[in-house]
Amino acid sequence: MRLLVTAGPTREFIDPVRFLSNRSTGKMGYAIAEAARDAGHAVTLISGPVALEKPAGLAAFVPVVSACDMLTAVERALPEADALVMAAAVADFRPAAPFDHKCHKGEMPEALALVPNPDILATIRPLKGSRCFVGFAAETDDVLASAGEKLARKGLDLIVANDVTRPGAGFGTDTNIVTFLAPGRAPEPLPMLPKAEVARRLIRRIEAALRRG
Ligand code: CTP
């Protein structure tokens, strides 16, 4: 298959030296890209700014910075993909009026006005067709309820839910504790596993979903 993966955080600049972002390190998304490559698939990886090395042997690697950049890159690559995994932690908001110069203390407004970023999955939903769409839900409370709601709202085939407050799960760790949620199926909790193994299991699920059509 041809797999499109997004990974890492996005950065939303306030001025040329400051930005809003989140704690994503990209490890889960990179592990998915590598597992798919190792299984013989053609992988395009769209990555926010991370400290990881670019994986070898990909069909394409597209570095991006902001959520808007990531949307453009996804829209460009999607027509050539059979499946999409949105593992990126996309920032939901960006500064309404970023400064074009370094903002000095006296200039900084008392409150920073924000505007919503596009929801990438919602924007590309009309282009889904027979593609398999997978999302991630990194939650801190009501994990399965929130993830189930996102699965339905975003029209996904699968969502990978995790409670980022649990030791061994979440940001920067080499392991993860996830539950696979698919429409009409009982939740499938996985034990604590290396991110590379979570990635392999996810790729097998996507392969099976595409075979079923
Ligand atoms: N996502 C996206 N575009 C955004 C935000 C998120 O495509 N602007 C994707 C993420 O890559 C992930 C899924 O949607 O696969 C769920 O992301 P999450 O941030 O948990 O969901 P939100 O829709 O932002 O919901 P909330 O902030 O209310 O939890």
Coordinates of N, CA, C and O in Angstrom, one line a residue, residues 74-184:
V74 N -0.7 17.6 3.4 CA -1.6 16.4 3.4 C -2.5 16.4 2.1 O -2.6 15.4 1.4
E75 N -3.0 17.6 1.8 CA -3.9 17.7 0.6 C -3.1 17.4 -0.7 O -3.7 16.7 -1.6
R76 N -1.9 17.7 -0.7 CA -1.0 17.5 -1.9 C -0.8 16.0 -2.0 O -0.8 15.4 -3.1
A77 N -0.5 15.3 -0.9 CA 0.0 13.9 -0.9 C -1.2 12.9 -0.9 O -1.0 11.7 -1.4
L78 N -2.4 13.3 -0.5 CA -3.4 12.3 -0.3 C -3.9 11.6 -1.5 O -4.2 10.4 -1.5
P79 N -4.0 12.3 -2.7 CA -4.5 11.6 -3.9 C -3.6 10.3 -4.2 O -4.2 9.4 -4.8
E80 N -2.4 10.3 -3.8 CA -1.5 9.2 -4.1 C -1.5 8.1 -3.0 O -0.6 7.2 -3.0
A81 N -2.3 8.3 -2.0 CA -2.3 7.4 -0.8 C -3.5 6.5 -0.7 O -4.6 6.8 -1.1
D82 N -3.2 5.3 -0.2 CA -4.3 4.3 0.1 C -4.8 4.4 1.5 O -5.9 4.0 1.9
A83 N -3.9 4.9 2.4 CA -4.2 5.0 3.8 C -3.5 6.2 4.4 O -2.5 6.6 3.9
L84 N -4.1 6.8 5.4 CA -3.6 8.0 6.1 C -3.6 7.7 7.6 O -4.6 7.3 8.2
V85 N -2.5 7.9 8.2 CA -2.4 7.9 9.7 C -2.0 9.3 10.2 O -0.9 9.8 10.0
M86 N -3.0 9.9 10.9 CA -2.7 11.3 11.4 C -2.2 11.1 12.9 O -3.0 11.2 13.8
A87 N -0.9 10.9 13.0 CA -0.3 10.7 14.3 C 0.2 12.1 14.9 O 0.6 12.2 16.0
A88 N 0.1 13.1 14.0 CA 0.6 14.4 14.4 C -0.2 15.0 15.5 O -1.5 14.8 15.5
A89 N 0.4 15.8 16.4 CA -0.3 16.6 17.4 C -0.5 18.0 16.8 O 0.4 18.8 17.0
V90 N -1.5 18.2 16.1 CA -1.7 19.5 15.4 C -2.2 20.5 16.4 O -3.2 20.3 17.1
A91 N -1.6 21.7 16.4 CA -2.0 22.7 17.3 C -3.4 23.2 16.8 O -3.6 23.5 15.7
D92 N -4.3 23.4 17.8 CA -5.7 23.7 17.4 C -5.8 25.2 17.2 O -6.8 25.7 16.5
F93 N -4.9 26.0 17.7 CA -5.0 27.5 17.5 C -3.7 28.1 17.1 O -2.6 27.5 17.4
R94 N -3.8 29.3 16.5 CA -2.6 30.0 16.2 C -2.8 31.5 16.5 O -4.0 31.9 16.5
P95 N -1.7 32.2 16.7 CA -1.9 33.7 17.0 C -2.6 34.4 15.9 O -2.3 34.1 14.7
A96 N -3.5 35.2 16.2 CA -4.4 35.9 15.2 C -3.5 36.8 14.3 O -3.7 37.0 13.1
A97 N -2.5 37.5 15.0 CA -1.7 38.5 14.2 C -0.3 38.4 14.6 O 0.2 39.2 15.5
P98 N 0.4 37.4 14.1 CA 1.8 37.3 14.4 C 2.7 38.5 14.1 O 2.4 39.1 13.1
F99 N 3.6 38.8 14.9 CA 4.5 40.0 14.7 C 5.5 39.6 13.6 O 6.0 38.4 13.6
D100 N 5.9 40.5 12.7 CA 6.9 40.2 11.7 C 8.3 40.5 12.2 O 9.3 40.3 11.6
H101 N 8.4 41.0 13.5 CA 9.7 41.2 14.1 C 9.7 40.7 15.6 O 8.6 40.5 16.1
K102 N 10.8 40.6 16.2 CA 10.8 40.1 17.6 C 10.1 41.1 18.5 O 10.4 42.3 18.4
C103 N 9.1 40.6 19.1 CA 8.2 41.5 19.9 C 8.9 41.9 21.2 O 9.3 41.0 22.0
H104 N 9.1 43.2 21.5 CA 9.8 43.6 22.7 C 8.7 43.6 23.9 O 7.5 43.7 23.6
K105 N 9.3 43.5 25.1 CA 8.4 43.4 26.3 C 7.2 44.4 26.2 O 6.1 44.0 26.4
G106 N 7.5 45.6 26.0 CA 6.5 46.7 26.1 C 5.4 46.5 25.0 O 4.3 47.0 25.1
E107 N 5.8 45.8 23.9 CA 4.8 45.7 22.8 C 3.8 44.6 23.0 O 2.8 44.5 22.3
M108 N 4.2 43.6 23.8 CA 3.4 42.4 23.9 C 2.0 42.7 24.5 O 1.9 43.3 25.5
P109 N 0.9 42.3 23.8 CA -0.4 42.6 24.3 C -0.7 41.9 25.6 O 0.0 40.8 25.8
E110 N -1.6 42.4 26.4 CA -1.9 41.7 27.6 C -2.4 40.3 27.4 O -2.2 39.4 28.2
A111 N -3.2 40.2 26.4 CA -3.8 38.9 26.1 C -3.5 38.6 24.6 O -3.6 39.5 23.8
L112 N -3.1 37.3 24.3 CA -2.7 37.0 23.0 C -4.0 36.5 22.3 O -4.6 35.5 22.7
A113 N -4.4 37.2 21.2 CA -5.6 36.7 20.4 C -5.2 35.5 19.6 O -4.2 35.5 18.9
L114 N -6.1 34.5 19.6 CA -5.8 33.2 18.9 C -7.0 33.0 17.9 O -8.1 33.4 18.2
V115 N -6.7 32.4 16.8 CA -7.8 31.9 15.9 C -7.6 30.4 15.7 O -6.5 29.9 15.8
P116 N -8.7 29.7 15.4 CA -8.7 28.3 15.3 C -7.9 27.9 14.0 O -8.1 28.5 13.0
N117 N -7.1 26.8 14.1 CA -6.5 26.3 12.9 C -7.5 25.3 12.2 O -8.4 24.9 12.9
P118 N -7.3 25.1 10.9 CA -8.2 24.1 10.3 C -8.0 22.7 10.9 O -6.9 22.4 11.4
D119 N -9.1 22.0 11.0 CA -9.0 20.6 11.5 C -8.7 19.8 10.2 O -9.5 19.8 9.2
I120 N -7.5 19.2 10.2 CA -7.0 18.6 8.9 C -7.9 17.4 8.5 O -8.4 17.3 7.4
L121 N -8.3 16.5 9.5 CA -9.1 15.4 9.2 C -10.5 15.8 8.7 O -11.0 15.2 7.7
A122 N -11.0 16.8 9.3 CA -12.4 17.3 8.9 C -12.3 17.9 7.5 O -13.2 17.7 6.7
T123 N -11.2 18.6 7.2 CA -11.1 19.3 5.9 C -11.0 18.3 4.8 O -11.6 18.5 3.7
I124 N -10.2 17.2 5.0 CA -10.0 16.2 3.9 C -11.0 15.1 3.9 O -11.0 14.3 3.0
R125 N -12.0 15.1 4.8 CA -13.0 14.0 4.9 C -13.7 13.8 3.5 O -13.9 12.7 3.1
P126 N -14.1 14.9 2.8 CA -14.8 14.6 1.5 C -13.9 13.9 0.5 O -14.4 13.4 -0.5
L127 N -12.6 13.9 0.7 CA -11.7 13.2 -0.3 C -11.4 11.8 0.1 O -10.6 11.1 -0.5
K128 N -12.0 11.3 1.2 CA -11.6 10.0 1.8 C -11.8 8.8 0.7 O -10.9 8.0 0.5
G129 N -13.0 8.7 0.1 CA -13.3 7.6 -0.8 C -13.1 6.3 -0.1 O -13.5 6.1 1.1
S130 N -12.4 5.4 -0.7 CA -12.1 4.0 -0.1 C -10.9 4.0 0.7 O -10.5 2.9 1.1
R131 N -10.2 5.1 0.9 CA -9.0 5.1 1.7 C -9.3 4.8 3.2 O -10.4 5.1 3.7
C132 N -8.3 4.2 3.9 CA -8.4 4.0 5.3 C -7.8 5.2 6.0 O -6.7 5.6 5.8
F133 N -8.6 5.7 6.9 CA -8.2 6.9 7.7 C -8.1 6.5 9.2 O -9.0 6.0 9.8
V134 N -6.9 6.8 9.7 CA -6.6 6.5 11.1 C -6.3 7.8 11.9 O -5.5 8.5 11.4
G135 N -6.9 7.9 13.0 CA -6.5 9.1 13.9 C -6.0 8.7 15.2 O -6.0 7.5 15.5
F136 N -5.4 9.6 15.9 CA -4.9 9.4 17.3 C -5.7 10.2 18.2 O -6.1 11.3 17.9
A137 N -5.9 9.8 19.5 CA -6.5 10.6 20.5 C -5.7 10.5 21.7 O -5.7 9.4 22.4
A138 N -4.9 11.5 22.0 CA -4.1 11.6 23.2 C -4.9 12.3 24.2 O -5.2 13.5 24.1
E139 N -5.3 11.6 25.3 CA -6.3 12.2 26.2 C -5.7 12.1 27.6 O -4.8 11.4 27.9
T140 N -6.4 12.9 28.5 CA -6.0 12.9 29.9 C -7.2 12.5 30.8 O -7.0 12.1 32.0
D141 N -8.4 12.5 30.3 CA -9.5 12.0 31.0 C -10.6 11.5 30.1 O -10.6 11.8 28.9
D142 N -11.5 10.6 30.6 CA -12.6 10.0 29.8 C -12.0 9.5 28.5 O -12.6 9.8 27.4
V143 N -10.9 8.8 28.6 CA -10.1 8.4 27.3 C -11.0 7.8 26.3 O -11.0 8.3 25.1
L144 N -11.7 6.7 26.6 CA -12.4 5.9 25.6 C -13.6 6.7 25.1 O -13.9 6.7 23.9
A145 N -14.3 7.4 26.0 CA -15.5 8.2 25.6 C -15.0 9.3 24.6 O -15.6 9.5 23.5
S146 N -13.9 10.0 24.9 CA -13.5 11.1 24.1 C -13.0 10.6 22.7 O -13.3 11.1 21.7
A147 N -12.3 9.5 22.8 CA -11.7 8.9 21.5 C -12.9 8.3 20.7 O -12.9 8.5 19.5
G148 N -13.9 7.7 21.3 CA -15.0 7.2 20.6 C -15.8 8.3 19.9 O -16.2 8.2 18.7
E149 N -15.9 9.5 20.6 CA -16.6 10.6 20.0 C -15.8 11.1 18.8 O -16.4 11.5 17.7
K150 N -14.5 11.2 18.9 CA -13.6 11.7 17.8 C -13.7 10.7 16.6 O -13.7 11.1 15.4
L151 N -13.7 9.4 16.9 CA -13.8 8.4 15.8 C -15.1 8.7 14.9 O -15.0 8.7 13.7
A152 N -16.2 8.9 15.6 CA -17.4 9.2 14.9 C -17.4 10.5 14.2 O -17.7 10.7 13.0
R153 N -17.0 11.6 15.0 CA -17.1 13.0 14.5 C -16.2 13.1 13.3 O -16.5 13.9 12.3
K154 N -15.0 12.4 13.3 CA -14.1 12.6 12.2 C -14.2 11.6 11.1 O -13.4 11.5 10.1
G155 N -15.2 10.7 11.2 CA -15.5 9.7 10.2 C -14.3 8.7 9.9 O -14.0 8.4 8.8
L156 N -13.7 8.3 11.0 CA -12.4 7.5 10.8 C -12.8 6.0 10.8 O -13.8 5.6 11.3
D157 N -11.8 5.2 10.2 CA -11.9 3.8 10.3 C -11.4 3.2 11.6 O -11.7 2.1 12.0
L158 N -10.5 4.0 12.2 CA -9.8 3.5 13.4 C -9.3 4.7 14.1 O -8.8 5.6 13.5
I159 N -9.3 4.6 15.5 CA -8.6 5.6 16.3 C -7.8 4.9 17.3 O -8.2 3.9 17.9
V160 N -6.6 5.5 17.5 CA -5.7 4.9 18.5 C -5.8 5.8 19.7 O -5.3 7.0 19.7
A161 N -6.3 5.3 20.8 CA -6.5 6.1 22.0 C -5.5 5.9 23.0 O -5.1 4.7 23.2
N162 N -5.0 6.9 23.6 CA -4.1 6.7 24.8 C -4.2 7.7 25.8 O -4.6 8.9 25.5
D163 N -4.0 7.3 27.1 CA -4.1 8.2 28.2 C -2.7 8.6 28.5 O -1.8 7.9 29.0
V164 N -2.4 9.9 28.1 CA -1.0 10.4 28.2 C -0.5 10.6 29.6 O 0.6 10.9 29.9
T165 N -1.4 10.4 30.6 CA -1.0 10.6 32.0 C -0.5 9.3 32.6 O 0.1 9.3 33.7
R166 N -0.6 8.2 31.9 CA -0.2 6.9 32.5 C 1.3 6.7 32.3 O 1.8 7.0 31.2
P167 N 2.0 6.2 33.3 CA 3.5 6.0 33.1 C 3.6 4.9 32.0 O 2.9 3.9 32.0
G168 N 4.6 5.2 31.1 CA 4.8 4.2 30.0 C 3.9 4.5 28.8 O 3.9 3.8 27.8
A169 N 3.2 5.7 28.8 CA 2.4 6.1 27.7 C 2.7 7.5 27.4 O 3.1 8.3 28.2
G170 N 2.4 7.9 26.2 CA 2.4 9.4 25.9 C 3.7 10.0 25.4 O 4.5 9.3 24.7
F171 N 4.0 11.2 25.8 CA 5.0 12.0 25.1 C 6.4 11.6 25.5 O 6.7 11.5 26.7
G172 N 7.2 11.4 24.5 CA 8.6 11.2 24.7 C 9.0 9.8 25.1 O 10.2 9.5 25.1
T173 N 8.1 8.9 25.5 CA 8.4 7.6 26.0 C 8.7 6.7 24.8 O 8.3 7.0 23.6
D174 N 9.4 5.6 25.0 CA 9.6 4.6 24.0 C 8.5 3.5 24.0 O 8.5 2.6 23.1
T175 N 7.6 3.6 25.0 CA 6.5 2.6 25.0 C 5.2 3.4 24.9 O 5.2 4.6 25.1
N176 N 4.2 2.7 24.7 CA 2.8 3.3 24.7 C 1.8 2.3 25.2 O 2.0 1.0 25.1
I177 N 0.7 2.8 25.7 CA -0.4 1.9 26.2 C -1.6 2.4 25.4 O -2.1 3.5 25.8
V178 N -2.1 1.7 24.4 CA -3.1 2.2 23.6 C -4.3 1.3 23.5 O -4.2 0.1 23.8
T179 N -5.4 1.8 23.1 CA -6.6 1.0 22.7 C -7.0 1.3 21.3 O -7.1 2.5 21.0
F180 N -7.2 0.3 20.5 CA -7.7 0.5 19.1 C -9.3 0.6 19.2 O -9.9 -0.3 19.8
L181 N -9.8 1.6 18.6 CA -11.3 1.7 18.5 C -11.7 1.8 17.1 O -11.2 2.7 16.4
A182 N -12.6 0.9 16.7 CA -13.1 1.0 15.3 C -14.7 0.9 15.4 O -15.2 0.4 16.3
P183 N -15.3 1.5 14.3 CA -16.8 1.6 14.4 C -17.4 0.2 14.5 O -17.0 -0.7 13.8
G184 N -18.4 0.1 15.4 CA -19.1 -1.2 15.5 C -18.3 -2.3 16.1 O -18.7 -3.5 16.0

